[in-house]
Amino acid sequence: MATAVMTSLDTKSSAASRGMSDIRIRNLFIIPTILFLIVFNIFPLIYSLGYSFTDFRASSNAPANFVGLQNYRELLNDPFIWSNFAITAKYVIVSVTGQVIVGFGTAMLLNRDIPLKGLLTTLLLLPMMLSMAVVGLFWKLLYDPSFGIINYALGLGSFEWLSNPDMALYAVAITDIWMWSPFVMLLSLAGLSAVPKHLYEAAAIDRAGPFYTFFRITLPLVAPILMIAIIFRTMEAFKTFDLAYILTSQPTTEVISIRLYKMAFQEWQTGRSCALAYIVLVMVLAITNIYVKYLNKVKER
Amino acid sequence: MRKTMAGLFAGVGLMWACGTSAQAQELTIFWAEWDPANYLQELANEYEAETGVKVTVETTPWADFQTKAFTEFNAKGSAYDMVVGDSQWIGAASEAGHYVDLTDFFTKHNLTQVMAPATVKYYAEYPANSKKYWSVPAEGDAVGWSYRKDWFEDPKEMEAFKAKYGYDLAPPKTWAEMRDIAEFFHRPDQKRYGIAIYTDNSYDGLVMGVENAIFSFGGELGDYQSYKVDGIINSEKNVKALELYRELYGFTPPGWAKSFFVENNQAITENLAAMSMNYFAFFPALVNEASNPNAKVTGFFANPAGPNGEQFAALGGQGISVISYSKNQEEAMKFLEWFIKDETQKRWAELGGYTASAKVLESPEFQNATPYNKAFYETMFKVKDFWATPEYAELLIQMNQRIYPFVTAGQGTAKEVLDSLAADWNATFKKYGRNK
């Protein structure tokens, strides 16, 4: 009953008693927010869907002609686009796997009583607080074959990271792993700290080994939160643009977002790029959906 | 009350009038962020002193220049009154109605005679040979070369070079000589390298670099009238030129796969390379001891000839156009009238801008003003340019996609690369109904 009173638009609600009625709150905050979302999110989304069926070019003053599914057909038959998707998939797999291993591993190390744990955790979080552009330029210097510290530290001489077409994508992925592992670490730490201590105590009494404890207690209980981190990072990695754009201009690092940017804002093939954006959107939704279904299964266990 | 209202209206009217007048007293020119834009601002300050009209040269980094300019054009925005746009933009910008037609202005001021022929052809006219003009040639530019005179003139190096190659070490007259010299000076163990060339494939860097070889080998990108490319872009001459460019890449400093004008000047200032390709517009920084510790020992030469003696260079530079959506078109035209005056062009050259005025270019005063002005003058009469059709951006990206893996990673052969490029360009021209 109390909930009903709180959510109703009754002017005698507790909000009203504090001086602002529910109706006033709706009019002042909720309706403008919804309008804002419709104008700046929903409307462009629908508008660009319309453009994806046209030959519209923003750089010409010619009107948009309806071409049906031609843009989608051409894009799905374009070997360059498929190569961009393949590069993106490779990048997502390498980058997200790396972040999960490094992030979760670090969280495991931090999830014990160690001196200066708070300071250490804060310092480890710093990379993800930096701007992508700064990180890109910073790592470009680190990778430099003449004076970069990475080659110096690893004794690699003048090994080329960013100019080497076979290595460039891994170089971008390493940078992304460095930047976003802390995010996985943070979520994993939250999950690890929520694991009831008595389970470990019971396992210790039963003389369970660390391998058994990790796979039967730690991982299953942290899995749901780890899956959330994976979903977020997969979506972000799939949309990666800035790091790859700043670090290299190799065709082997041309992820789908860079191709989309070039098509839309360098070639000005507006209709075609809208179609590509929708293909990417559908793919991201499909991948996310698979993850969410898996996440629900993990939760049910 | 009536008096109050009348006074109020008068006040508003006065404010409106002042506002309009103030608007007409200001002009904004959009250009990329580089030294010539600073020189243009200095020139514009002199215009302000003369006329009271404030001209602001607004700049953006090169990487964003095209995107930012066309975003503004497409939005029909009036933020800029004029743009010093790239030569390959003319087709796209004129056909879409973004530029004001300057044909009458050209005729009135006889600009086809006043400006150097190549600058009129590539910076102003579209379509080719149509006698329709969209820009006033502003910053003439082309690709040239700088080199380390002290390395070249070292007696021990000269002797070793002659012993190895059988001719004297000197600035190369042909691309074959340039290859030999690059090989000779390429000494990674001493952290010295042979040559610095354009490799950046984000915009037109790599394409311009390769064009220098293609044009000097007697090749072409295609027939700009009929849009025929098959047999032209993948001709034997172009294959040889691309192969040589790939070979030169092997003599560049490590990590040279994304290098453009900044890095190529650094190759000279940081003792990295014996020779370096760059636009003439970036050479002032190389003769300035504040920005180049090797300024006294830096020399310059024009793009060398190909195997058959043909000598051309890739065109840089830009023309200045009035934007159709500008609210100050009349004032902008007045600025252009001032800009094309002989004395203004002379002053423009003195400030460091590369004038396109034939008279100024031909003057001994201009040619002797810097160590590279003579090479610039000679180059400006043998320049060629990329496609200026509205689809230039697609053509540029396709060329980058094809040649970059070959040049920087040796993927495929030059013939395969250019055959694929011919197919790409054919398909693009077919898509837009150009090569019927």
XYZ file of C-alpha atoms in Angstrom, chain B residues 28-367:
340
model
C 36.494 34.038 -41.349
C 38.749 31.910 -43.531
C 38.999 28.214 -42.767
C 42.265 26.371 -43.401
C 44.399 23.561 -42.058
C 46.846 24.067 -39.206
C 50.257 24.774 -40.725
C 52.709 27.624 -41.219
C 51.099 29.090 -44.384
C 47.885 29.620 -42.392
C 49.879 31.739 -39.940
C 51.366 33.701 -42.834
C 47.869 34.260 -44.220
C 46.749 35.573 -40.838
C 49.641 38.058 -40.911
C 48.612 39.133 -44.394
C 44.986 39.408 -43.281
C 46.060 41.671 -40.415
C 47.470 44.051 -43.010
C 44.113 43.937 -44.802
C 42.416 44.880 -41.554
C 44.806 47.779 -41.063
C 43.987 48.967 -44.582
C 40.226 48.454 -44.640
C 39.059 47.965 -41.077
C 37.673 44.530 -41.968
C 38.866 41.933 -39.497
C 39.824 38.648 -41.122
C 40.353 35.593 -38.931
C 42.104 32.516 -40.277
C 40.602 29.628 -38.342
C 42.554 26.400 -38.458
C 42.146 22.732 -37.638
C 44.673 19.861 -37.773
C 45.173 18.361 -41.235
C 43.689 15.033 -40.202
C 40.329 16.727 -39.435
C 40.411 19.380 -42.130
C 38.369 17.616 -44.794
C 35.835 16.170 -42.353
C 35.315 19.446 -40.517
C 35.036 21.514 -43.691
C 32.532 19.206 -45.375
C 30.501 18.790 -42.203
C 30.083 22.558 -42.159
C 29.315 22.669 -45.904
C 26.772 19.857 -45.657
C 25.035 21.640 -42.801
C 24.975 24.761 -45.020
C 26.631 26.538 -42.123
C 27.811 30.112 -42.327
C 30.612 29.793 -39.779
C 33.206 30.347 -42.492
C 33.114 32.842 -45.330
C 36.015 31.382 -47.289
C 37.949 28.147 -47.265
C 41.428 27.389 -48.541
C 40.342 23.932 -49.667
C 42.360 21.082 -51.107
C 42.601 20.856 -54.892
C 40.776 17.518 -55.020
C 37.753 19.012 -53.243
C 36.735 21.204 -56.174
C 34.551 18.598 -57.888
C 32.684 17.606 -54.756
C 32.308 21.155 -53.448
C 31.299 22.782 -56.740
C 28.838 20.087 -57.852
C 27.164 20.160 -54.437
C 26.871 23.950 -54.596
C 29.128 24.625 -51.623
C 31.432 27.004 -53.545
C 30.491 30.268 -55.234
C 31.155 30.242 -58.999
C 34.143 32.572 -59.544
C 34.183 32.373 -63.358
C 33.144 36.021 -63.795
C 35.707 37.073 -61.196
C 38.358 35.143 -63.118
C 37.409 36.779 -66.413
C 37.185 40.258 -64.926
C 40.658 40.028 -63.418
C 42.175 37.923 -66.193
C 43.341 35.413 -63.608
C 44.102 32.690 -66.162
C 47.008 34.913 -67.246
C 47.875 36.379 -63.853
C 48.289 33.026 -62.093
C 50.690 30.208 -63.058
C 48.930 27.824 -65.508
C 49.213 24.703 -63.317
C 47.673 26.495 -60.353
C 44.693 27.612 -62.444
C 44.241 24.112 -63.859
C 44.389 22.245 -60.555
C 43.266 24.698 -57.877
C 40.555 26.578 -59.722
C 39.000 24.889 -62.770
C 36.337 22.176 -62.684
C 35.468 20.186 -64.731
C 38.799 19.997 -66.551
C 38.998 22.394 -69.545
C 35.499 23.718 -68.810
C 36.677 27.294 -68.167
C 34.564 27.333 -65.031
C 36.466 28.461 -61.946
C 35.711 27.941 -58.258
C 38.814 29.088 -56.393
C 41.529 31.689 -56.582
C 44.930 29.966 -56.459
C 46.238 30.874 -53.012
C 48.970 28.602 -51.732
C 50.966 27.049 -54.515
C 52.711 23.913 -53.389
C 54.269 20.740 -54.650
C 56.445 17.975 -53.373
C 60.185 18.556 -53.309
C 63.160 17.105 -51.460
C 65.586 18.202 -48.760
C 68.935 16.528 -48.159
C 71.916 16.598 -45.834
C 74.580 18.586 -47.681
C 77.199 17.716 -45.050
C 76.687 13.986 -45.617
C 76.730 14.394 -49.379
C 79.827 16.621 -49.384
C 81.919 14.577 -46.985
C 85.051 13.609 -49.043
C 85.145 10.089 -47.550
C 81.506 9.494 -48.405
C 82.014 10.878 -51.904
C 84.951 8.591 -52.486
C 83.138 5.526 -51.144
C 80.053 6.294 -53.186
C 82.013 6.722 -56.409
C 83.854 3.465 -55.750
C 80.584 1.604 -55.230
C 78.309 3.132 -57.871
C 80.750 4.564 -60.419
C 79.454 8.149 -60.480
C 79.726 11.232 -58.268
C 77.666 11.631 -55.141
C 75.370 14.634 -55.681
C 71.682 15.463 -55.354
C 69.958 12.848 -57.537
C 68.842 13.759 -61.025
C 66.896 10.532 -61.510
C 64.875 8.173 -59.332
C 67.461 5.466 -60.020
C 70.203 7.679 -58.580
C 67.975 8.463 -55.622
C 67.587 4.745 -54.943
C 71.391 4.273 -55.024
C 71.993 7.171 -52.654
C 69.276 5.941 -50.281
C 70.873 2.502 -50.252
C 74.348 3.984 -49.731
C 73.381 6.030 -46.682
C 71.165 3.354 -45.133
C 73.165 2.274 -42.059
C 70.836 1.050 -39.305
C 73.785 0.108 -37.069
C 74.772 3.807 -37.026
C 71.110 4.891 -36.686
C 71.423 6.623 -40.047
C 68.960 5.860 -42.794
C 68.766 6.456 -46.503
C 65.554 8.278 -47.179
C 62.284 9.531 -45.698
C 59.195 9.180 -47.861
C 55.467 9.657 -47.301
C 53.727 6.527 -46.028
C 50.740 7.778 -44.024
C 47.542 6.332 -45.482
C 45.045 8.342 -43.410
C 44.533 10.944 -46.115
C 46.590 11.722 -49.212
C 50.164 11.358 -47.860
C 51.091 7.961 -49.287
C 49.160 8.579 -52.506
C 51.001 11.870 -53.078
C 54.314 10.137 -52.420
C 53.607 7.387 -54.923
C 52.281 9.945 -57.433
C 55.733 11.567 -57.462
C 57.181 8.318 -58.757
C 54.299 7.495 -61.092
C 54.238 10.900 -62.804
C 58.028 11.005 -63.203
C 58.021 7.523 -64.688
C 55.685 8.914 -67.356
C 52.630 7.270 -65.868
C 49.164 8.688 -65.171
C 46.329 7.882 -62.792
C 43.782 7.700 -65.598
C 42.122 9.790 -68.285
C 40.493 12.670 -66.418
C 38.071 13.346 -69.298
C 36.845 9.851 -70.167
C 37.405 8.313 -66.704
C 39.226 5.402 -68.316
C 41.664 3.850 -65.870
C 42.259 0.304 -67.045
C 45.620 0.087 -68.796
C 46.613 3.498 -67.382
C 46.768 3.157 -63.599
C 48.064 -0.397 -64.014
C 50.462 0.436 -66.862
C 53.979 -0.984 -66.982
C 55.383 2.461 -66.127
C 53.251 2.672 -62.990
C 54.196 -0.855 -61.970
C 57.896 0.068 -62.189
C 57.296 3.304 -60.275
C 55.424 1.533 -57.482
C 58.108 -1.142 -57.254
C 60.768 1.536 -56.833
C 58.714 3.309 -54.161
C 58.437 0.022 -52.291
C 62.201 -0.429 -52.623
C 62.797 3.064 -51.207
C 60.624 2.179 -48.203
C 63.265 -0.404 -47.323
C 65.753 2.443 -46.770
C 63.550 4.476 -44.403
C 64.059 4.702 -40.629
C 62.353 2.030 -38.495
C 58.657 2.509 -37.819
C 58.219 4.704 -40.890
C 54.855 3.229 -41.886
C 52.735 6.192 -40.790
C 54.867 9.148 -41.753
C 53.819 12.398 -43.330
C 55.077 15.961 -43.343
C 55.951 16.264 -39.642
C 58.025 13.077 -39.520
C 59.695 13.841 -42.845
C 61.003 17.157 -41.555
C 62.113 15.392 -38.366
C 64.149 12.991 -40.502
C 66.379 15.945 -41.374
C 66.292 17.817 -38.061
C 67.037 14.683 -36.012
C 69.845 13.334 -38.230
C 67.798 10.329 -39.302
C 67.881 10.375 -43.092
C 70.053 11.590 -45.954
C 67.100 12.726 -48.075
C 63.521 13.582 -47.232
C 60.382 14.097 -49.279
C 58.103 16.963 -48.288
C 55.897 19.770 -49.533
C 57.775 22.983 -50.211
C 55.449 24.673 -47.711
C 57.275 22.858 -44.907
C 60.754 23.876 -46.009
C 60.797 27.257 -44.181
C 61.107 25.247 -40.944
C 64.190 23.536 -42.374
C 66.080 26.742 -43.092
C 65.242 28.143 -39.697
C 68.013 27.384 -37.199
C 65.536 27.578 -34.341
C 63.604 24.595 -35.678
C 66.404 22.789 -37.514
C 69.849 22.464 -35.912
C 71.066 21.297 -39.332
C 69.671 24.338 -41.145
C 73.083 25.417 -42.469
C 73.776 22.003 -43.967
C 70.328 21.316 -45.404
C 69.990 21.472 -49.185
C 67.010 21.102 -51.488
C 66.267 19.596 -54.890
C 63.257 19.144 -57.140
C 61.591 15.769 -57.690
C 64.020 13.792 -59.902
C 63.292 12.534 -63.404
C 62.122 9.046 -64.279
C 63.897 6.547 -66.548
C 62.759 8.368 -69.715
C 63.723 11.823 -68.509
C 60.189 12.901 -67.655
C 60.073 14.995 -64.514
C 56.863 15.806 -62.714
C 55.780 16.203 -59.092
C 52.620 15.712 -57.078
C 50.704 18.920 -56.547
C 50.040 20.195 -53.039
C 48.626 23.572 -52.163
C 45.169 25.044 -52.299
C 42.917 27.651 -53.806
C 40.735 30.006 -51.800
C 36.973 29.708 -52.373
C 33.982 31.681 -51.218
C 31.445 29.504 -49.434
C 27.896 29.690 -50.811
C 26.349 29.804 -47.342
C 28.437 32.773 -46.203
C 26.445 35.848 -45.237
C 29.388 38.062 -46.182
C 29.991 37.020 -49.778
C 30.305 40.587 -51.017
C 32.951 41.390 -48.413
C 34.725 38.109 -49.188
C 34.910 39.047 -52.884
C 36.458 42.390 -51.884
C 39.091 40.506 -49.905
C 39.846 38.316 -52.927
C 40.199 41.412 -55.119
C 42.780 42.708 -52.668
C 44.446 39.302 -52.396
C 45.147 38.982 -56.143
C 46.799 42.381 -56.440
C 50.458 42.173 -57.496
C 51.683 43.967 -54.395
C 49.616 41.690 -52.114
C 50.956 38.600 -53.859
C 54.479 39.929 -53.484
C 53.865 40.547 -49.797
C 52.295 37.083 -49.466
C 55.504 35.553 -50.844
C 57.633 37.712 -48.527
C 55.696 36.471 -45.505
C 56.395 32.850 -46.487
C 53.252 31.989 -48.460
C 53.744 30.326 -51.823
C 52.201 32.742 -54.236
C 50.641 31.383 -57.409
C 51.168 34.692 -59.219
C 53.170 33.994 -62.384
C 54.771 37.439 -62.243
C 56.028 37.036 -58.688
C 57.138 33.444 -59.252
C 59.190 34.472 -62.276
C 60.900 37.368 -60.519
C 64.567 36.830 -59.579
C 63.726 38.450 -56.260
C 61.415 35.532 -55.408
C 63.641 32.832 -56.831
